[in-house]
PDB file of C-alpha atoms in Angstrom:
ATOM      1  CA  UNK I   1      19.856  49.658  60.430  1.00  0.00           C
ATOM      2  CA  UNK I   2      23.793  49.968  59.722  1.00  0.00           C
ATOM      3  CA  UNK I   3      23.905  53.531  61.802  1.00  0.00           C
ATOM      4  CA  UNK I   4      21.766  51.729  64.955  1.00  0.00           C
ATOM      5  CA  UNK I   5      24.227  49.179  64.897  1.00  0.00           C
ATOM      6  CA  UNK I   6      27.277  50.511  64.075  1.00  0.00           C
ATOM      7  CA  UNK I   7      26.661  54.180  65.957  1.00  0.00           C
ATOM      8  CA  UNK I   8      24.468  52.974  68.659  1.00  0.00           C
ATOM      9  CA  UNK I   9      25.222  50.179  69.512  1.00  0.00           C
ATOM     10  CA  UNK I  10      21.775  48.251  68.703  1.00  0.00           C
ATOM     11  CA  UNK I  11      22.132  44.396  68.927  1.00  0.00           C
ATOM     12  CA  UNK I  12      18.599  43.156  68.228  1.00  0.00           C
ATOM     13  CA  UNK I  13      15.618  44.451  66.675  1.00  0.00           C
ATOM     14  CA  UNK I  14      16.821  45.452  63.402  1.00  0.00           C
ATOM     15  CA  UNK I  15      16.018  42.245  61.229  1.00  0.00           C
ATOM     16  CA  UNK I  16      16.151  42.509  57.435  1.00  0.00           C
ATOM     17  CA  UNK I  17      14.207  40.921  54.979  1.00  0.00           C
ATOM     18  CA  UNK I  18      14.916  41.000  50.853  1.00  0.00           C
ATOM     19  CA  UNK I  19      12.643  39.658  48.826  1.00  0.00           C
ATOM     20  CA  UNK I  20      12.233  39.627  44.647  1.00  0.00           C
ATOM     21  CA  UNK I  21      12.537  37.238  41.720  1.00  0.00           C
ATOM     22  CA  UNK I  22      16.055  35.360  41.533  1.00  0.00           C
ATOM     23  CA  UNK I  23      19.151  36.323  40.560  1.00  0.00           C
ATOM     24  CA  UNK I  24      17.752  40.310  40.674  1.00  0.00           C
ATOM     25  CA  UNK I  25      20.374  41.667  43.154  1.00  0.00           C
ATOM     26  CA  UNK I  26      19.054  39.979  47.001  1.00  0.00           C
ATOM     27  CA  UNK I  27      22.236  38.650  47.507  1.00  0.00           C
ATOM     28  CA  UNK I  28      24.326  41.344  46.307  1.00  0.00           C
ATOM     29  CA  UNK I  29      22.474  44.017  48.593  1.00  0.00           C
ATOM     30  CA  UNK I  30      22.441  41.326  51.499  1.00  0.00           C
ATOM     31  CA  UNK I  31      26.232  41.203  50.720  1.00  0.00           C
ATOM     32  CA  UNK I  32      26.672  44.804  50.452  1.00  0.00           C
ATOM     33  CA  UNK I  33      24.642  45.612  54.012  1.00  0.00           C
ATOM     34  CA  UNK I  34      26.974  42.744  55.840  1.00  0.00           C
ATOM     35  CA  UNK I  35      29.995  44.643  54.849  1.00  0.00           C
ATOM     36  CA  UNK I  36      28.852  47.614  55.712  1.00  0.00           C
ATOM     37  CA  UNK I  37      28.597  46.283  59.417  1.00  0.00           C
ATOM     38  CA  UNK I  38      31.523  44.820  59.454  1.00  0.00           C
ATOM     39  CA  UNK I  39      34.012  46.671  57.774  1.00  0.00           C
ATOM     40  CA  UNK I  40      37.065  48.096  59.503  1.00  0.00           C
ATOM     41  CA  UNK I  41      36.996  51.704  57.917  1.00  0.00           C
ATOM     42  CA  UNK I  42      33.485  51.926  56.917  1.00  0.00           C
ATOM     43  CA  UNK I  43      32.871  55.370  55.767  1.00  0.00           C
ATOM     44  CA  UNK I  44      29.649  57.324  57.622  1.00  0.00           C
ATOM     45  CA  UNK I  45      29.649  60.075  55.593  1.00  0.00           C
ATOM     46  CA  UNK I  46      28.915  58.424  52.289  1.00  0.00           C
ATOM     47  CA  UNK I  47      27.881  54.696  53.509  1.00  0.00           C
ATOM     48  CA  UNK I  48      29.787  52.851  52.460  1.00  0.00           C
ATOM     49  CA  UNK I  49      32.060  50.061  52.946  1.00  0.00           C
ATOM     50  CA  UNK I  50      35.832  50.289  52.098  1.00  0.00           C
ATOM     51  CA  UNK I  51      36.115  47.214  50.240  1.00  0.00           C
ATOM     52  CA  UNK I  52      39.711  46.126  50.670  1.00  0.00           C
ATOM     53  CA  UNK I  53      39.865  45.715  54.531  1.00  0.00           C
ATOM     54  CA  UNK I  54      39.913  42.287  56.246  1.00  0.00           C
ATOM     55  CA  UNK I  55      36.045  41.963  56.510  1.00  0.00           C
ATOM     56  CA  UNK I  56      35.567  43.310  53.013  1.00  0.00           C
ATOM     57  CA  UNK I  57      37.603  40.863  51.097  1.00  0.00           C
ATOM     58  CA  UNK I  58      37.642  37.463  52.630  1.00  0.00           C
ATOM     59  CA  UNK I  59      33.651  36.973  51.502  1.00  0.00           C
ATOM     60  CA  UNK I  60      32.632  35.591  55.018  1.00  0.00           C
ATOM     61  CA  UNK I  61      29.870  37.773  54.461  1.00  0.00           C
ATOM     62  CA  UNK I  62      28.456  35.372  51.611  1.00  0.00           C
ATOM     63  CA  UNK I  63      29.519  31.870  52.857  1.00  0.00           C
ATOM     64  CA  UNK I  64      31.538  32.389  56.827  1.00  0.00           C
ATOM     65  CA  UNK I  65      32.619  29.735  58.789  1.00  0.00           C
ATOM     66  CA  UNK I  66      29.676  29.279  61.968  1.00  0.00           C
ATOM     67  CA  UNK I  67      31.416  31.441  64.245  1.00  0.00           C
ATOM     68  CA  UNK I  68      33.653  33.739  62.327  1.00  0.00           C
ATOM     69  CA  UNK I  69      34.500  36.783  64.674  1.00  0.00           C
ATOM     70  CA  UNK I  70      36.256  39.553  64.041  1.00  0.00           C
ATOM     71  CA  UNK I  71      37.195  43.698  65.959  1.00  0.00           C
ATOM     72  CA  UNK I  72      35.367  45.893  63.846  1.00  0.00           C
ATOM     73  CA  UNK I  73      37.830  49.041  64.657  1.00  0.00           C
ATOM     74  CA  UNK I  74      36.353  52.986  63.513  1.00  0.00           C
ATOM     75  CA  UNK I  75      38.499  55.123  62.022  1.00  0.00           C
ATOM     76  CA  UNK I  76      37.861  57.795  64.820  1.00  0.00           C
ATOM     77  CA  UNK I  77      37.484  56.353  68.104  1.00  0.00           C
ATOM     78  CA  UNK I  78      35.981  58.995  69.533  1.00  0.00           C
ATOM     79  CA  UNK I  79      32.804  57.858  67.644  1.00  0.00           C
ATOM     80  CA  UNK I  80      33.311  54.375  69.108  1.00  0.00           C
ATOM     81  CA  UNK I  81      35.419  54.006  72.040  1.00  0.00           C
ATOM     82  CA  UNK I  82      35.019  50.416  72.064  1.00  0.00           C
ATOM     83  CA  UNK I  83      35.511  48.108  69.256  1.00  0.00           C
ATOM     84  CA  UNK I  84      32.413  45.491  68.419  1.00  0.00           C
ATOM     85  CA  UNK I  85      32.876  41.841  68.320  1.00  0.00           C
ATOM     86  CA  UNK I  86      30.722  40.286  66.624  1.00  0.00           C
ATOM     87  CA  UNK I  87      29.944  36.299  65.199  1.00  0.00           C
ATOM     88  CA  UNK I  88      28.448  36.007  61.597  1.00  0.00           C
ATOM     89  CA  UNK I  89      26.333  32.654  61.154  1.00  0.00           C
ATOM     90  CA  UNK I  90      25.483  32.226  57.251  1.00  0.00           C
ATOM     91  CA  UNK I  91      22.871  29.665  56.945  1.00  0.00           C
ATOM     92  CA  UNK I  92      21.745  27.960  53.619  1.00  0.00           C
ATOM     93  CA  UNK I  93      18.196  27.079  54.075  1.00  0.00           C
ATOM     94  CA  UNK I  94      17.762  25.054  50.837  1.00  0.00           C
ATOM     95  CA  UNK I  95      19.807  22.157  52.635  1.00  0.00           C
ATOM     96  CA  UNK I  96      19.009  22.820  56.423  1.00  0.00           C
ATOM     97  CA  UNK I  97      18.169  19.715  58.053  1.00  0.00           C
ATOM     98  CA  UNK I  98      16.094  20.396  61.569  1.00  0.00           C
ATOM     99  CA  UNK I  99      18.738  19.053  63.635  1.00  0.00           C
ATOM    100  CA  UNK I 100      21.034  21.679  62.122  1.00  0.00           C
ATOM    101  CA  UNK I 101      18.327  24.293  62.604  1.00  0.00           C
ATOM    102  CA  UNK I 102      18.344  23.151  66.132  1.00  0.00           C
ATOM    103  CA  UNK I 103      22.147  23.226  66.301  1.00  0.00           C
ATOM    104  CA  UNK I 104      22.494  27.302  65.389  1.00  0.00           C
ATOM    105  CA  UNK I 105      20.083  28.293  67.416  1.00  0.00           C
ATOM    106  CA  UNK I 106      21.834  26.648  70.245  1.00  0.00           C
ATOM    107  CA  UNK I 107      24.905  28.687  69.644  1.00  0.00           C
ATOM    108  CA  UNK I 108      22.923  31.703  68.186  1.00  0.00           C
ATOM    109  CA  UNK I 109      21.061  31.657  71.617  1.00  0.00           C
ATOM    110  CA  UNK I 110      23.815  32.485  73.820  1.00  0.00           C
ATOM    111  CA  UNK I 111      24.320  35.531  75.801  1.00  0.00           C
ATOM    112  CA  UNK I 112      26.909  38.039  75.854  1.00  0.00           C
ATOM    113  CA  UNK I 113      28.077  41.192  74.696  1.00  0.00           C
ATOM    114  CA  UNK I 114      28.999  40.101  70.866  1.00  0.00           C
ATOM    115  CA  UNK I 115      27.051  41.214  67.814  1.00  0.00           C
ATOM    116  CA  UNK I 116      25.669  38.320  65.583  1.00  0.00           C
ATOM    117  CA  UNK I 117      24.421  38.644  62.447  1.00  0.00           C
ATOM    118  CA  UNK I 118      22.776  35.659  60.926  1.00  0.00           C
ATOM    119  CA  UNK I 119      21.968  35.329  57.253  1.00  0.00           C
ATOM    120  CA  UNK I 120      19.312  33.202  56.244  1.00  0.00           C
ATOM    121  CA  UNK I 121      19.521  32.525  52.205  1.00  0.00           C
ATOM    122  CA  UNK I 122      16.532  31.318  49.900  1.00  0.00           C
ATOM    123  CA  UNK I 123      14.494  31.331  53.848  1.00  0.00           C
ATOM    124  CA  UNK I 124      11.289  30.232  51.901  1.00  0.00           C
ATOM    125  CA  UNK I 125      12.525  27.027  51.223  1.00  0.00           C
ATOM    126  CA  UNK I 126      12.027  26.668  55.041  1.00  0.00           C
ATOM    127  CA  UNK I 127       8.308  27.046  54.810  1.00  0.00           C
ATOM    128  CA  UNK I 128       7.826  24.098  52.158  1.00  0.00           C
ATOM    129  CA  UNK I 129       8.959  22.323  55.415  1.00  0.00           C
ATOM    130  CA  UNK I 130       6.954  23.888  58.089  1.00  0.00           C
ATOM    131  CA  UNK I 131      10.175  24.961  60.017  1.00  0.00           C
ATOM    132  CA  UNK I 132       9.907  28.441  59.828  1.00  0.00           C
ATOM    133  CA  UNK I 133       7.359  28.390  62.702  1.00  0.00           C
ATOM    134  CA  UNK I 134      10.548  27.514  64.529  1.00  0.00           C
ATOM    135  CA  UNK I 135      12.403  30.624  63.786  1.00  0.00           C
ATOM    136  CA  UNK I 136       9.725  33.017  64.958  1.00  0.00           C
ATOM    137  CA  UNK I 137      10.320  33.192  68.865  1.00  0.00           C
ATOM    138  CA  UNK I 138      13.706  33.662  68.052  1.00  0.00           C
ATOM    139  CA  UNK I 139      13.406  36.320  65.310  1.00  0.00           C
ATOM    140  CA  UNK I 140      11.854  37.992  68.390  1.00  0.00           C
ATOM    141  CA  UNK I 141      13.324  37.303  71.642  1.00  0.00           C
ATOM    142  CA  UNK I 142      17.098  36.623  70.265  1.00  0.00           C
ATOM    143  CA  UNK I 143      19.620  39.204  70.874  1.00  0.00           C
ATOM    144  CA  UNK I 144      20.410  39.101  67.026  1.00  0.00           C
ATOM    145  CA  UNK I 145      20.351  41.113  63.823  1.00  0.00           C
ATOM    146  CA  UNK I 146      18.535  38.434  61.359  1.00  0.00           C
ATOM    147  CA  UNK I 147      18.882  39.025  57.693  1.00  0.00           C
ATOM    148  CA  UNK I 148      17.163  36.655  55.302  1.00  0.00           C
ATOM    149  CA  UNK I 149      15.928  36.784  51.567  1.00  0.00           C
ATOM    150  CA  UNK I 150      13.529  34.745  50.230  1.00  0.00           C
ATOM    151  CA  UNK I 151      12.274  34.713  46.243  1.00  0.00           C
ATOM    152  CA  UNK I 152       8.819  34.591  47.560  1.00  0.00           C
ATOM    153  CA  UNK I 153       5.938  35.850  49.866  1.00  0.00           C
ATOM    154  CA  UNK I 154       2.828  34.651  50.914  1.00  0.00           C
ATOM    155  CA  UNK I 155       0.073  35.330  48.345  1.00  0.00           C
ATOM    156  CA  UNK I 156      -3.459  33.672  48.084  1.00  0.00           C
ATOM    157  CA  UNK I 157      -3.510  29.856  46.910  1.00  0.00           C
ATOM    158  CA  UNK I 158      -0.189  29.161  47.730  1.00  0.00           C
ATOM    159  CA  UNK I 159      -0.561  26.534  50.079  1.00  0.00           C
ATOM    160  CA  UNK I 160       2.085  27.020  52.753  1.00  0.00           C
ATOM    161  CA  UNK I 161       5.090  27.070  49.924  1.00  0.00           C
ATOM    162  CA  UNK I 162       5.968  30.675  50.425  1.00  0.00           C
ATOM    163  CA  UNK I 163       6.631  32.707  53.891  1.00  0.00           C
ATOM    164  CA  UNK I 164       3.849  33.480  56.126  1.00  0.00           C
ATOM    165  CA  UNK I 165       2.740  36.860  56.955  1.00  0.00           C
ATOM    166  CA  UNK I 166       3.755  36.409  60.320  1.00  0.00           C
ATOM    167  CA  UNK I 167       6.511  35.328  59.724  1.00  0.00           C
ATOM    168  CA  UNK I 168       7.337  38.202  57.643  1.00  0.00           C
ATOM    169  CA  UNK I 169       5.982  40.554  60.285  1.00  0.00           C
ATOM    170  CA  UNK I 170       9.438  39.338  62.448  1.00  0.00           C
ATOM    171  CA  UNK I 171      11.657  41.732  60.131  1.00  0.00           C
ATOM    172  CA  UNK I 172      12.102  45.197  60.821  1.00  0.00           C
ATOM    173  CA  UNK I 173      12.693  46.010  57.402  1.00  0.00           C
ATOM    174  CA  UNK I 174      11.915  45.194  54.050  1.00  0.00           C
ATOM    175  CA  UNK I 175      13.440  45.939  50.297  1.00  0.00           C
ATOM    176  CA  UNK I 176      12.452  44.727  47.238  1.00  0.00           C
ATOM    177  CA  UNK I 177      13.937  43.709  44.345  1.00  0.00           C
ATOM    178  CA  UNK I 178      12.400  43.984  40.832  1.00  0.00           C
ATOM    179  CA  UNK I 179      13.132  42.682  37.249  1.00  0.00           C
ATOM    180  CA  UNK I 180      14.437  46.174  35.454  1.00  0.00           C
ATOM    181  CA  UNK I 181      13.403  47.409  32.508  1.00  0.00           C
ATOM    182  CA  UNK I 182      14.938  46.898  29.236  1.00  0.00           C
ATOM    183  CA  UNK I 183      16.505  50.870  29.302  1.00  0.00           C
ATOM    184  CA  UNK I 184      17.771  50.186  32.575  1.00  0.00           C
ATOM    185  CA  UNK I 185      19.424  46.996  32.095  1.00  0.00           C
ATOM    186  CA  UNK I 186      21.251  48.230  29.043  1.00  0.00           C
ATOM    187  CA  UNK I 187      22.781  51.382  30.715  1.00  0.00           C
ATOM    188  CA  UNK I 188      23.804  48.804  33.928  1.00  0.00           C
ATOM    189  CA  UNK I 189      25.322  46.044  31.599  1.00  0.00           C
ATOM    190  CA  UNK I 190      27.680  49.374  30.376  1.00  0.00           C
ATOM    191  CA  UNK I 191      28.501  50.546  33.512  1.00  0.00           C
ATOM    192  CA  UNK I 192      29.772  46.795  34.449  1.00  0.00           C
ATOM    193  CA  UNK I 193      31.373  46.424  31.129  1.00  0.00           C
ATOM    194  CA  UNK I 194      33.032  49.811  31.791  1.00  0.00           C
ATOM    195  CA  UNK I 195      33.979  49.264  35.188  1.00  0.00           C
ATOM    196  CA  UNK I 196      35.772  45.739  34.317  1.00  0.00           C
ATOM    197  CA  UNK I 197      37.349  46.761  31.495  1.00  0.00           C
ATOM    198  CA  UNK I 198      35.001  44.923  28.631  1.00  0.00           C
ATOM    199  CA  UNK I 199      34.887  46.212  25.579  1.00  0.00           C
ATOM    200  CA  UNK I 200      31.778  45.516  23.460  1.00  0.00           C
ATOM    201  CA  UNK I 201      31.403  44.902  20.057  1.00  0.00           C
ATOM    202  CA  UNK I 202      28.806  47.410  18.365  1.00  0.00           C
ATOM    203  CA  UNK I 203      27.346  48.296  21.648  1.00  0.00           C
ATOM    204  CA  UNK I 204      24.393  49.520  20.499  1.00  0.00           C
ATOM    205  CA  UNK I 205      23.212  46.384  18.757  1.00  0.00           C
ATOM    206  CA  UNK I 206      24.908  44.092  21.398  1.00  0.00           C
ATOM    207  CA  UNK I 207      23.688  44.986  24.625  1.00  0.00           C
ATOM    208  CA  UNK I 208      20.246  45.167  24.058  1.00  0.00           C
ATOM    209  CA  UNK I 209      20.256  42.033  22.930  1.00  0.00           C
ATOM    210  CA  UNK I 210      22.103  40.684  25.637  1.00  0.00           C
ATOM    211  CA  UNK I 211      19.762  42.123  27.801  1.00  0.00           C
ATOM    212  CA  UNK I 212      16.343  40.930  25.391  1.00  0.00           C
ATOM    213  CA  UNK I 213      18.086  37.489  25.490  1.00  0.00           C
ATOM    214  CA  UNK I 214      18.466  36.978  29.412  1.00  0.00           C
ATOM    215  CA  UNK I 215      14.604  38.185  29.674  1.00  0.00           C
ATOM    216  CA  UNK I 216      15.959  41.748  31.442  1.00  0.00           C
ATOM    217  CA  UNK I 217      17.269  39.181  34.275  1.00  0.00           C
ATOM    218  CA  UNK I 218      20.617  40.679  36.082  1.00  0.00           C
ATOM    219  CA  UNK I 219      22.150  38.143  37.106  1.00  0.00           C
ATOM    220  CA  UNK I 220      21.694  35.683  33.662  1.00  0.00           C
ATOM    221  CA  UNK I 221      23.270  38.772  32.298  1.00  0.00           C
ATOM    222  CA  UNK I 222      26.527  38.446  34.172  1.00  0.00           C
ATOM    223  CA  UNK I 223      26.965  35.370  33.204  1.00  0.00           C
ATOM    224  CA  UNK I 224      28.170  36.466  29.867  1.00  0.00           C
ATOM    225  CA  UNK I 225      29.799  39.494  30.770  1.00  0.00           C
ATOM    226  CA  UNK I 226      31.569  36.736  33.602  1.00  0.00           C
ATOM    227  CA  UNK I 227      32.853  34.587  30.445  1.00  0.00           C
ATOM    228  CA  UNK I 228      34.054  38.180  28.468  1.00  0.00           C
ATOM    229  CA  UNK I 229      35.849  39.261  31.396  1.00  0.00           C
ATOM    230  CA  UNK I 230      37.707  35.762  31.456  1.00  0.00           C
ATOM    231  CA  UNK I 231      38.883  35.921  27.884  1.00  0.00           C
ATOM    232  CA  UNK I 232      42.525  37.514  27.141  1.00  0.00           C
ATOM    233  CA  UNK I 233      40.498  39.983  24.891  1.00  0.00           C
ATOM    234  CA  UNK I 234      38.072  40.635  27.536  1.00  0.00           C
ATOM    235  CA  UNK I 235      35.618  41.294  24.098  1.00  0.00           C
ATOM    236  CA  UNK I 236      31.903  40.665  24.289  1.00  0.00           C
ATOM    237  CA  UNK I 237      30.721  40.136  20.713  1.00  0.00           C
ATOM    238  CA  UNK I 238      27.125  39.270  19.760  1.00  0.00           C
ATOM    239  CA  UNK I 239      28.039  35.844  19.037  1.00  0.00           C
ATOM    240  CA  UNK I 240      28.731  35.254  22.871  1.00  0.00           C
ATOM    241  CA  UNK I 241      25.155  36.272  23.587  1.00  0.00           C
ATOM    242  CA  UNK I 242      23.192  34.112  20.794  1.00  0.00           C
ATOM    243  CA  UNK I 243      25.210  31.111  21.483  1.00  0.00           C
ATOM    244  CA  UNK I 244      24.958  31.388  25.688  1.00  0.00           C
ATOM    245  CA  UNK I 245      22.335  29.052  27.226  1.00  0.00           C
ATOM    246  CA  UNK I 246      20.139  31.098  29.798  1.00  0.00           C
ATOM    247  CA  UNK I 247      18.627  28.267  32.145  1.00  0.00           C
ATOM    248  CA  UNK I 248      15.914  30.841  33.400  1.00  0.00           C
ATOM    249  CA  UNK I 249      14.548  27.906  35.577  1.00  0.00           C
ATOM    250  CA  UNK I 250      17.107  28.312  38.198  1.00  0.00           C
TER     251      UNK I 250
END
């Protein structure tokens, strides 16, 4: 998807959908892909985004501002003689009202030669609603790249509370996020601790249980490593973990 936009010039037809139980990484590979098409000196060769330019560090890729536009410049022009303009529309579905719904697909619907990426976050909170039947002519027909991620899919006896399968059937392409397993979690939580500078009190003992505690959930994880890398010490001792409250009901 990031080549066909970003080498060919595709504005439509590359929709993204991330699905996978919270707080397992949607957002953060949502995040990730959003940077990569925006960033000034994205790097083809390894795929990757630069992460200090203009569009890498000012997190409109997470929260924007309805209309946010930006020059997305190459580093060798001769790969992109023209620079792409593009307008990012980040829309929180967990409080969309239909008259909003109604109000960014009025300015999502316009035509010209700009890129827009819309994000649409926790999208199967539209469905409890019935309004994602309104999104899917314009999934189709709107000269857009649609990301969305949803924490669930349709599956038998769910009433309508999770996204339909033809709705679903709007996006180009899928990934999946999984809970890890216990292994894998413990050699991640290092590689964060190492990469922010935490130091970790008997290791061996302490992130395990770290990662038993938070039920092998990323993202209730970094919660304590958040609080660790806060502290002057930045030391994550066991006692952190046991006395941490993981609200797994989020």
């Amino acid at each position: 998807m990031i080549w066909c936009v970003r080498k060919e010039g595709h504005r439509s037809g590359f929709n993204l959908l991330a699905t996978g139980p919270s707080r397992t990484g949607k957002t953060s590979a949502i995040s990730f892909g959003i940077k990569c098409l925006g960033c000034l000196n994205f790097n083809f060769d390894t795929m990757n985004p630069c992460g200090t330019c203009k569009c890498c560090t000012l997190n409109h890729h997470l929260y924007g501002n309805d209309g946010w536009e930006n020059v997305v410049d190459f580093l060798d022009e001769r790969e992109a003689p023209t620079p792409v303009r593009y307008h990012y529309y980040p829309v929180d579905c967990t409080r969309l009202s239909e008259a909003d719904l109604e109000s960014k697909l009025a300015k999502i619907r316009v035509c010209n030669e700009y890129l827009r990426i819309v994000y649409l976050d926790e999208v199967h909170r539209l469905s409890r609603r019935f309004m994602d039947e309104r999104l899917l002519k314009p999934l189709e027909d709107f000269r857009a790249i649609w990301i969305a991620s949803s924490a669930y899919v349709k599956r038998d006896g769910d009433n309508g509370q999770s996204l339909d399968k033809m709705f679903q059937n709007r996006f180009t392409f899928r990934i999946t996020t999984e809970i890890p397993s216990l292994d894998q979690l413990v050699i991640w939580l290092a590689e964060r601790c190492h990469e922010w500078g935490i130091r970790v009190e008997t290791p061996e003992v302490t992130l395990p249980r770290l990662a038993e505690r938070c039920h092998q959930v990323p993202g209730m994880a970094l919660q304590v490593l958040n609080k660790a890398h806060k502290r002057r010490s930045k030391l994550l001792t066991a006692v952190m973990v046991e006395e941490h409250t993981f609200d797994l009901d989020e």
